[in-house]
Coordinates of C-alpha atoms and ligand atoms in Angstrom, one line a residue:
M1 CA -14.2 -8.2 -24.0
E2 CA -10.2 -8.3 -25.3
E3 CA -11.4 -6.4 -28.0
K4 CA -12.8 -3.3 -25.8
L5 CA -10.6 -4.1 -23.3
D6 CA -7.7 -3.3 -25.9
I7 CA -8.8 -0.1 -26.7
L8 CA -9.1 0.6 -23.1
L9 CA -5.2 -0.1 -22.5
E10 CA -4.4 1.7 -26.0
Q11 CA -6.0 4.7 -24.7
S12 CA -4.6 4.6 -20.6
N13 CA -1.0 4.3 -22.1
K14 CA -1.6 7.0 -23.7
K15 CA -3.0 9.2 -20.8
Y16 CA -0.1 8.1 -18.4
W17 CA 2.9 9.0 -21.4
E18 CA 0.7 12.2 -21.7
N19 CA 1.1 12.8 -17.7
F20 CA 4.2 11.0 -16.8
D21 CA 7.4 10.2 -17.1
G22 CA 8.1 6.8 -17.2
R23 CA 9.0 6.4 -13.4
T24 CA 8.1 3.1 -11.6
Y25 CA 8.5 2.6 -8.3
F26 CA 7.6 -0.5 -5.7
D27 CA 5.2 1.0 -2.6
R28 CA 5.4 -1.0 0.5
A29 CA 2.8 -0.7 3.3
I30 CA 4.1 -1.4 6.6
F31 CA 1.8 -2.3 9.3
L32 CA 2.1 -1.1 12.9
S33 CA 1.0 -4.5 13.9
W34 CA -1.2 -7.5 13.4
Y35 CA -4.4 -6.8 15.0
C36 CA -7.6 -4.6 13.8
S37 CA -10.3 -3.8 16.4
I38 CA -12.4 -4.2 13.8
G39 CA -11.6 -7.0 12.3
D40 CA -14.6 -8.5 10.6
C41 CA -13.3 -7.3 7.0
K42 CA -15.0 -10.0 5.4
F43 CA -11.9 -10.3 2.9
C44 CA -9.2 -9.6 5.7
F45 CA -6.0 -11.8 7.5
M46 CA -7.3 -9.7 10.4
S47 CA -10.5 -11.3 10.5
T48 CA -9.3 -14.6 10.2
Q49 CA -6.7 -13.6 14.0
K50 CA -9.2 -11.2 16.3
D51 CA -11.0 -14.7 18.0
Q52 CA -6.8 -16.7 18.2
I53 CA -5.5 -12.6 20.1
K54 CA -6.5 -12.6 23.2
N55 CA -4.9 -9.5 24.6
P56 CA -4.4 -7.3 21.6
K57 CA -1.3 -5.2 22.9
L58 CA 0.4 -8.6 22.5
A59 CA 0.3 -8.1 18.4
K60 CA 2.2 -5.2 18.6
R61 CA 5.3 -5.5 15.9
Q62 CA 8.3 -5.1 17.6
I63 CA 8.5 -1.4 16.9
N64 CA 12.7 -1.4 15.9
S65 CA 11.4 -4.5 13.4
L66 CA 8.8 -1.6 12.3
Y67 CA 12.4 1.2 12.0
A68 CA 14.5 -2.0 10.0
E69 CA 11.7 -2.1 7.4
A70 CA 11.7 2.0 6.9
L71 CA 15.7 1.4 6.3
I72 CA 15.4 -0.9 3.5
C73 CA 12.7 0.4 2.4
K74 CA 14.8 3.8 1.4
H75 CA 17.7 1.6 1.0
M76 CA 15.9 -0.2 -1.7
N77 CA 14.7 2.8 -3.1
W78 CA 11.1 1.3 -1.9
K79 CA 8.5 3.9 -1.2
V80 CA 6.2 3.3 2.0
G81 CA 3.5 3.4 0.4
F82 CA 1.3 4.1 3.6
L83 CA 1.9 3.1 7.3
S84 CA -1.0 1.0 8.3
G85 CA -3.4 -0.9 10.4
G86 CA -2.8 -0.6 14.5
Y87 CA -6.7 0.2 15.7
G88 CA -7.2 -0.6 18.9
V89 CA -3.3 -1.0 19.8
Y90 CA -1.1 2.1 19.8
D91 CA -2.4 5.0 21.9
Y92 CA -2.1 7.9 19.4
E93 CA 0.5 9.5 21.2
K94 CA 2.7 6.6 20.1
I95 CA 1.7 6.8 16.7
V96 CA 2.6 10.0 16.1
E97 CA 6.1 8.7 18.1
I98 CA 6.9 6.3 15.8
I99 CA 6.0 7.7 12.4
K100 CA 7.8 10.5 12.9
N101 CA 10.9 8.2 13.4
V102 CA 10.1 6.8 10.6
Y103 CA 9.8 10.2 8.7
Q104 CA 13.2 10.3 10.2
I105 CA 14.7 7.7 8.8
T106 CA 13.1 7.4 5.5
G107 CA 13.5 11.3 4.9
Q108 CA 10.3 11.6 3.5
K109 CA 7.2 12.1 4.1
Q110 CA 4.5 9.7 4.9
W111 CA 1.1 8.8 3.4
L112 CA -1.4 7.4 6.8
N113 CA -4.2 4.1 6.7
I114 CA -4.5 4.0 10.1
G115 CA -8.4 4.5 10.3
V116 CA -10.4 7.3 11.1
V117 CA -8.3 9.9 13.1
P118 CA -9.2 12.8 14.8
K119 CA -8.4 16.4 13.7
D120 CA -6.1 17.4 16.4
V121 CA -4.3 14.4 16.5
L122 CA -3.6 14.5 13.0
T123 CA -2.1 18.5 13.6
K124 CA 0.1 17.2 15.4
L125 CA 0.6 14.3 12.5
K126 CA 1.1 17.1 9.4
P127 CA 5.2 17.9 9.7
Y128 CA 5.7 14.5 8.7
V129 CA 2.6 13.3 6.5
E130 CA 2.2 13.7 3.3
G131 CA -1.5 12.9 3.0
V132 CA -3.9 10.4 4.4
T133 CA -5.5 7.4 3.3
G134 CA -8.9 6.5 4.4
S135 CA -9.8 2.6 3.5
I136 CA -13.0 2.7 1.2
E137 CA -12.3 -1.0 -0.4
T138 CA -16.0 -0.6 -2.5
V139 CA -17.7 2.0 -3.7
N140 CA -21.1 0.1 -4.5
P141 CA -23.3 0.1 -1.5
S142 CA -24.5 -2.5 -0.7
V143 CA -21.5 -4.7 -1.6
H144 CA -19.9 -2.3 1.4
E145 CA -21.9 -3.1 3.5
K146 CA -22.1 -7.0 3.5
V147 CA -17.8 -7.1 3.8
C148 CA -16.9 -3.8 6.3
P149 CA -20.0 -3.7 8.7
S150 CA -17.9 -2.0 10.9
K151 CA -16.3 0.5 9.2
P152 CA -18.6 2.5 7.4
I153 CA -17.7 5.0 5.0
D154 CA -19.1 8.7 6.6
P155 CA -16.8 9.0 9.6
I156 CA -14.3 8.4 5.8
I157 CA -15.4 11.3 4.5
K158 CA -15.5 13.4 8.1
M159 CA -12.2 12.5 8.1
Y160 CA -11.4 13.7 4.5
S161 CA -13.2 17.2 5.8
D162 CA -10.7 17.5 8.5
V163 CA -7.2 16.5 6.2
D164 CA -8.7 19.4 3.6
T165 CA -8.6 22.2 6.0
L166 CA -4.4 20.9 7.0
G167 CA -3.5 21.0 3.5
L168 CA -3.1 17.5 3.9
K169 CA -3.6 15.0 0.6
K170 CA -6.4 11.9 0.1
G171 CA -6.0 8.5 -0.9
M172 CA -8.5 6.1 -1.0
T173 CA -8.2 2.2 -1.5
L174 CA -10.7 0.2 -3.7
I175 CA -10.4 -3.7 -3.4
I176 CA -12.0 -5.3 -7.2
G177 CA -13.6 -8.7 -6.6
L178 CA -15.8 -7.9 -3.5
G179 CA -18.9 -9.2 -5.1
E180 CA -18.6 -5.0 -7.2
S181 CA -19.0 -4.9 -11.0
I182 CA -18.0 -2.7 -14.0
E183 CA -21.2 -0.8 -14.0
D184 CA -20.3 0.2 -10.5
F185 CA -17.6 2.6 -11.9
P186 CA -19.5 5.4 -12.7
L187 CA -19.5 5.0 -8.8
L188 CA -15.7 5.1 -8.2
E189 CA -15.6 8.6 -10.7
K190 CA -18.1 10.6 -8.8
F191 CA -16.6 9.6 -5.0
I192 CA -12.8 10.4 -6.7
K193 CA -14.9 14.0 -8.3
E194 CA -16.2 14.6 -5.2
H195 CA -13.3 13.9 -2.4
K196 CA -10.5 15.3 -4.5
I197 CA -8.5 11.7 -4.0
D198 CA -5.2 12.2 -4.7
K199 CA -4.3 8.7 -4.8
I200 CA -5.3 5.9 -5.3
V201 CA -4.7 2.5 -4.2
I202 CA -6.1 -0.7 -6.3
Y203 CA -6.2 -3.8 -4.9
A204 CA -7.2 -7.0 -7.1
L205 CA -8.7 -8.9 -4.5
N206 CA -6.2 -12.0 -3.3
P207 CA -8.0 -14.4 -1.2
I208 CA -7.4 -15.5 2.0
K209 CA -7.1 -19.2 3.7
G210 CA -10.4 -18.5 6.2
T211 CA -12.6 -16.4 4.4
E212 CA -15.1 -16.5 2.6
F213 CA -13.4 -15.5 -1.0
K214 CA -12.0 -18.2 -2.3
R215 CA -11.2 -16.4 -5.9
G216 CA -9.2 -13.3 -6.9
P217 CA -11.0 -11.3 -9.9
E218 CA -10.3 -12.3 -13.9
K219 CA -6.9 -10.3 -15.1
E220 CA -9.2 -8.9 -18.1
Y221 CA -11.4 -7.3 -15.2
Y222 CA -9.2 -6.0 -13.0
L223 CA -7.4 -4.3 -15.9
T224 CA -10.5 -2.3 -16.8
W225 CA -11.4 -0.9 -13.7
L226 CA -7.3 0.0 -14.2
A227 CA -7.5 1.4 -17.6
K228 CA -11.2 3.4 -17.0
T229 CA -9.4 5.0 -14.0
R230 CA -6.3 6.4 -16.0
I231 CA -8.0 7.1 -18.7
S232 CA -11.1 9.3 -16.2
F233 CA -8.2 11.0 -13.9
P234 CA -5.3 11.5 -16.5
K235 CA -2.8 12.7 -13.4
L236 CA -3.9 10.9 -10.4
E237 CA -1.4 8.9 -8.8
I238 CA -2.9 5.0 -9.1
V239 CA -0.7 1.9 -7.3
A240 CA -1.6 -1.2 -8.7
G241 CA -1.6 -4.7 -6.6
S242 CA 0.5 -7.2 -7.4
W243 CA 1.4 -10.9 -5.4
T244 CA 4.4 -13.1 -6.9
S245 CA 2.4 -15.4 -8.9
R246 CA 1.6 -12.8 -11.3
L247 CA 4.5 -11.0 -11.5
D248 CA 4.0 -11.3 -15.2
Y249 CA 1.0 -9.1 -15.3
L250 CA 3.4 -6.1 -14.1
S251 CA 4.1 -5.3 -17.6
L252 CA 0.4 -5.6 -18.3
M253 CA -0.3 -3.3 -14.9
K254 CA 1.4 -0.6 -16.5
S255 CA -0.5 -0.3 -20.1
P256 CA -3.2 0.4 -17.8
G257 CA -1.4 3.8 -16.4
A258 CA -0.4 2.8 -12.9
N259 CA 2.6 4.8 -11.4
S260 CA 3.0 2.5 -8.9
F261 CA 2.6 -0.9 -7.9
T262 CA 2.2 -2.9 -5.1
K263 CA 1.7 -5.8 -2.2
L264 CA 5.0 -7.7 -3.3
P265 CA 6.0 -10.8 -0.7
V266 CA 9.3 -8.9 -1.2
W267 CA 11.2 -11.0 1.4
K268 CA 11.1 -13.2 -0.9
V269 CA 11.6 -11.4 -3.8
I270 CA 14.7 -9.3 -3.5
G271 CA 18.0 -11.1 -5.0
T272 CA 16.4 -13.9 -6.8
E273 CA 15.0 -14.8 -10.1
K274 CA 12.3 -13.0 -9.1
A275 CA 13.8 -10.4 -8.7
K276 CA 15.3 -10.6 -12.4
T277 CA 11.7 -10.9 -13.8
I278 CA 10.4 -7.7 -12.6
S279 CA 13.3 -5.9 -13.6
K280 CA 12.8 -7.9 -17.6
E281 CA 8.7 -6.9 -17.2
M282 CA 8.9 -3.2 -16.2
E283 CA 11.4 -2.8 -19.1
I284 CA 8.2 -4.9 -21.2
A285 CA 6.5 -2.5 -20.3
E286 CA 9.2 0.3 -20.9
R287 CA 9.2 2.0 -17.3
V288 CA 12.1 2.8 -15.7
L289 CA 11.8 0.5 -12.4
M290 CA 13.6 3.2 -9.4
S291 CA 13.4 0.6 -6.9
D292 CA 16.0 -1.8 -6.0
F293 CA 15.2 -5.9 -5.7
E294 CA 18.9 -7.1 -6.2
N295 CA 21.9 -4.9 -4.9
V296 CA 20.9 -5.6 -0.9
L297 CA 24.2 -7.1 -0.2
D298 CA 26.3 -4.1 -0.9
I299 CA 25.1 -1.9 2.1
D300 CA 27.3 -1.2 5.2
W301 CA 23.7 -1.0 7.6
E302 CA 26.0 -1.4 10.4
K303 CA 27.1 2.7 9.8
E304 CA 23.4 3.5 8.5
I305 CA 21.4 2.3 11.7
E306 CA 24.3 4.9 13.2
T307 CA 22.4 7.7 11.6
I308 CA 18.9 6.4 13.7
D309 CA 17.9 8.5 16.8
I310 CA 17.7 5.7 19.5
S311 CA 19.7 3.5 21.8
Q312 CA 22.4 1.3 21.1
S313 CA 20.5 -1.7 22.5
D314 CA 17.9 -0.7 20.2
R315 CA 20.0 0.0 17.2
K316 CA 21.5 -3.3 18.0
E317 CA 17.9 -5.0 17.0
V318 CA 17.6 -3.5 14.3
L319 CA 20.7 -4.2 12.8
D320 CA 19.2 -8.1 13.7
Q321 CA 16.2 -7.8 12.1
I322 CA 17.2 -5.9 8.8
K323 CA 19.6 -9.5 8.9
L324 CA 16.1 -11.6 9.5
Y325 CA 14.4 -9.6 6.6
L326 CA 17.4 -10.4 3.9
S327 CA 17.8 -14.4 5.2
K328 CA 14.8 -14.5 3.4
K329 CA 13.6 -17.2 6.3
Y330 CA 11.2 -14.4 6.9
E331 CA 7.7 -14.8 6.5
E332 CA 4.9 -12.2 5.9
Ligands
SF4_401 S1 -10.4 -1.8 9.4 FE1 -9.4 -2.5 8.1 S2 -7.6 -4.2 8.7 FE2 -9.1 -4.0 10.0 S3 -10.4 -5.8 9.4 FE3 -11.1 -4.5 8.3 S4 -9.7 -4.1 6.0 FE4 -8.8 -5.4 7.5

C-alpha cells in the first residue's frame, strides 16, 4: 500500500506542477444558518441538532455576523469556498440579497452550496455567482442511500443541466470514509466526466459526536483518493479538507495535488502557533501560501466597514462581530 501510494503521489504531484503554479489558498465555507430542513444525513452536525431546534427561523445566522466573516475573508485573502446551508430557513429573495452583498464585500463571484436551487433563482443569482456545488457526498449508490436518505442525487443532476444553460461552473462535494472503498473510484471518474465538474471538495470524514460515525479514514486511504483524482483530472480544481488536529498533514495533501485546503477551525488558528505551522507546512510542500493567518491585527476594520452598503447600526454590529471572531473566544 505504502509503495503504491508513493508512486501515486509522485504522479499526482507531477500532474499538479504541469498545470498549476503552486499558489495555494485557504477556502472558507460560510454557513447561512445552523439548521437544515433535510437534516438527516448520517454524518452531519445538522442531524444532531434538528430535534432540538423547534423554530428553524431562530437558527438563522445574524446576517451582520456573516458579513463580518466575509470581510475577514477578503482581508486575509481567504477564498469564500462556498456559501452553504440554509435549506428551508431563508426565502430565495433573502438569499439573493445576501449573496449580492457578499459579492460586493469580497469582490469575488461566489460558489453556492445551498441545495437544489430552481432555475429562475439561479438566473437572479448569476451576476454574483461563479458556480454551483452539488452535495454529492459519495458516489457509491448504496452508501448514498444509507447516509443521505433524504437527499437524492437526481435533483442535483437536473440542477447541473440548468447551471450549464446559464454558463455557470459546477462543483461537487465528496466525503471519504462514509463506507465506500477505493474500488468505487471509477464511479467518481464517471461522474466528473459525465457532468463536466469544474471543482471538487474532497473531505476526510471528521466524525461528529452524536452521529453513528466514530472514526475518520486512514490518512493513506484519503490521500489515495486525492491523488487518483488529480491523476485522472489534471486541470480540475481540487480542494482538500483539513483540521487543526491534522495540520501536519497539510504538506502531504499537496503531493496529491490539491489547489487549496479548507475546514480549519480558523478562529482558533489566526495569530497563533498553529498559523505558523500552516506556513511551515506550505514551505515543506514548496507551495506559495496566498492566504494570511497571522497579520490580522494590522487592519483598520472601522475604516473597512465604512465601505459596506449597510446602515450605521448594522455597521456597528459587523464591527462587534469582527472583534468577537478575532478575540479567539468564538467557538465554531
Ligand atoms: S443536506 Fe447538508 S446540511 Fe442538511 S443534513 Fe444533509 S449534509 Fe447536513
